Coordinates of C-alpha atoms in Angstrom, one line a residue:
X782 CA -83.0 -32.1 -11.1
X783 CA -81.5 -30.9 -7.7
X784 CA -83.5 -31.4 -4.7
X785 CA -84.8 -28.2 -3.2
X786 CA -83.4 -29.2 0.2
X787 CA -79.9 -29.7 -1.2
X788 CA -79.7 -26.5 -3.1
X789 CA -79.1 -24.3 -0.1
X790 CA -76.4 -26.7 1.2
X791 CA -74.7 -26.8 -2.2
X792 CA -74.8 -23.0 -2.3
X793 CA -73.3 -22.8 1.3
X794 CA -70.6 -25.3 0.5
X795 CA -69.7 -23.5 -2.8
X796 CA -69.6 -20.2 -0.9
X797 CA -67.4 -21.7 1.8
X798 CA -65.1 -23.2 -0.8
X799 CA -65.0 -19.9 -2.6
X800 CA -64.2 -18.0 0.6
X801 CA -61.5 -20.5 1.6
X802 CA -60.0 -20.2 -1.9
X803 CA -60.0 -16.4 -1.7
X804 CA -58.5 -16.5 1.8
X805 CA -55.8 -19.0 0.7
X806 CA -55.0 -16.9 -2.4
X807 CA -55.0 -13.7 -0.3
X808 CA -52.6 -15.4 2.2
X809 CA -50.3 -16.5 -0.5
X810 CA -50.3 -13.1 -2.0
X811 CA -49.5 -11.5 1.4
X812 CA -46.8 -14.1 2.0
X813 CA -45.3 -13.4 -1.4
X814 CA -45.3 -9.7 -0.8
X815 CA -43.6 -10.2 2.6
X816 CA -40.9 -12.3 1.0
X817 CA -40.4 -9.8 -1.8
X818 CA -40.2 -6.9 0.8
X819 CA -37.7 -8.9 2.8
X820 CA -35.6 -9.7 -0.4
X821 CA -35.7 -6.0 -1.4
X822 CA -34.7 -4.9 2.1
X823 CA -31.8 -7.5 2.1
X824 CA -30.7 -6.4 -1.3
X825 CA -30.8 -2.7 -0.3
X826 CA -28.8 -3.5 2.9
X827 CA -26.3 -5.6 0.9
X828 CA -25.9 -2.8 -1.6
X829 CA -25.3 -0.3 1.1
X830 CA -22.7 -2.5 2.7
X831 CA -21.0 -3.1 -0.7
X832 CA -21.0 0.7 -1.3
X833 CA -19.4 1.3 2.1
X834 CA -16.7 -1.3 1.5
X835 CA -16.0 0.1 -1.9
X836 CA -15.6 3.6 -0.4
X837 CA -13.3 2.2 2.3
X838 CA -11.3 0.4 -0.4
X839 CA -11.0 3.6 -2.5
X840 CA -9.8 5.6 0.5
X841 CA -7.2 2.9 1.4
X842 CA -6.0 2.7 -2.3
X843 CA -5.7 6.5 -2.4
X844 CA -3.8 6.6 0.9
X845 CA -1.6 3.7 -0.3
X846 CA -0.9 5.5 -3.6
X847 CA 0.0 8.7 -1.8
X848 CA 2.4 6.7 0.5
X849 CA 4.0 4.9 -2.5
X850 CA 4.4 8.2 -4.3
X851 CA 6.0 9.8 -1.3
X852 CA 8.3 6.8 -0.9
X853 CA 9.2 6.9 -4.6
X854 CA 9.9 10.6 -4.3
X855 CA 12.2 9.9 -1.3
X856 CA 13.9 7.2 -3.3
X857 CA 14.5 9.3 -6.4
X858 CA 15.8 12.2 -4.2
X859 CA 18.1 9.8 -2.4
X860 CA 19.6 8.5 -5.6
X861 CA 20.0 12.1 -6.9
X862 CA 21.7 13.1 -3.6
X863 CA 24.1 10.1 -4.0
X864 CA 25.0 11.2 -7.5
X865 CA 25.3 14.8 -6.5
X866 CA 27.6 14.0 -3.6
X867 CA 29.8 11.7 -5.8
X868 CA 30.1 14.5 -8.5
X869 CA 30.9 17.1 -5.8
X870 CA 33.6 15.0 -4.2
X871 CA 35.2 14.1 -7.5
X872 CA 35.1 17.7 -8.7
X873 CA 36.7 18.9 -5.5
X874 CA 39.4 16.3 -5.8
X875 CA 40.1 17.2 -9.5
X876 CA 40.1 20.9 -8.6
X877 CA 42.5 20.3 -5.7
X878 CA 40.0 21.7 -3.1
X879 CA 39.4 18.3 -1.5
X880 CA 42.2 16.0 -0.7
X881 CA 41.6 12.3 -0.6
X882 CA 44.3 10.3 1.1
X883 CA 44.9 7.1 3.1
X884 CA 47.1 6.5 6.1
X885 CA 50.3 4.6 5.4
X886 CA 52.8 2.9 7.6
X887 CA 55.6 5.1 8.7
X888 CA 58.2 2.7 7.5
X889 CA 56.8 2.7 4.0
X890 CA 56.8 6.4 3.6
X891 CA 60.1 8.2 4.0
X892 CA 59.8 11.7 5.3
X893 CA 62.1 14.5 4.3
X894 CA 63.0 15.0 8.0
X895 CA 61.8 13.4 11.2
X896 CA 60.2 16.7 12.2
X897 CA 58.1 16.8 9.0
X898 CA 55.7 14.2 10.5
X899 CA 55.3 16.1 13.7
X900 CA 53.6 19.2 12.4
X901 CA 53.0 21.7 15.2
X902 CA 50.0 23.3 13.5
X903 CA 47.5 20.6 14.6
X904 CA 47.6 18.6 11.4
X905 CA 47.4 14.8 11.5
X906 CA 50.9 13.6 12.4
X907 CA 50.4 10.2 10.8
X908 CA 51.9 9.8 7.3
X909 CA 49.4 9.9 4.5
X910 CA 49.4 9.1 0.8
X911 CA 47.2 11.1 -1.5
X912 CA 45.1 9.1 -3.9
X913 CA 45.5 9.4 -7.6
X914 CA 42.6 10.6 -9.7
X915 CA 41.9 7.0 -10.9
X916 CA 41.9 5.6 -7.3
X917 CA 39.8 8.5 -6.1
X918 CA 37.2 7.9 -8.9
X919 CA 37.1 4.2 -8.1
X920 CA 36.7 4.6 -4.4
X921 CA 34.2 7.4 -4.6
X922 CA 32.3 5.4 -7.2
X923 CA 32.3 2.4 -5.0
X924 CA 31.1 4.4 -2.0
X925 CA 28.4 5.9 -4.2
X926 CA 27.2 2.4 -5.2
X927 CA 27.1 1.5 -1.6
X928 CA 25.0 4.6 -0.8
X929 CA 22.7 3.8 -3.7
X930 CA 22.2 0.3 -2.3
X931 CA 21.4 1.8 1.1
X932 CA 18.8 4.1 -0.6
X933 CA 17.3 1.0 -2.4
X934 CA 17.2 -0.9 0.9
X935 CA 15.4 2.0 2.5
X936 CA 12.9 1.9 -0.5
X937 CA 12.3 -1.8 0.1
X938 CA 11.8 -1.2 3.8
X939 CA 9.3 1.5 3.1
X940 CA 7.3 -0.9 0.8
X941 CA 7.4 -3.6 3.4
X942 CA 6.1 -1.2 6.1
X943 CA 3.3 -0.1 3.8
X944 CA 2.4 -3.7 3.0
X945 CA 2.3 -4.6 6.7
X946 CA 0.1 -1.6 7.5
X947 CA -2.3 -2.6 4.7
X948 CA -2.4 -6.2 6.0
X949 CA -3.1 -5.0 9.5
X950 CA -5.9 -2.8 8.2
X951 CA -7.4 -5.8 6.2
X952 CA -7.2 -8.1 9.2
X953 CA -8.8 -5.5 11.4
X954 CA -11.7 -4.9 9.0

């Protein structure tokens, strides 16, 4: 069957083949483990980076929400102040404690006497016409609308400032 001289050579070749196969399999296994370890390490590092970015985002969102709430509070207070001031002025005018008047040309307003316009008690010597209740309500309402627009513009400016700060933070990150 097999020559006795060939048997040891066949055994040695088989053992060499087996040892090379085991070495190859062991090397592949080690390489696979190294790749798996590298992948797990990358995944862990990526998850840590994602977690850090999410925490930064939450802090930025919280700060932005606080700033928006403060701006909204200022806006609501500003509108309330405008309405309060309007009501106070109109109530004072209706009660007679506040006089609303406009200057008029001297020729269009006849004085009882020439000395009536030259009050010696420090009052305004220019002739003035007091506003009717309707005119006062209209002008005070118009002024209140203008004040409300100014409050709204301040609100818009606050929002633009916040957006610019957020954009600057995003670009800096």
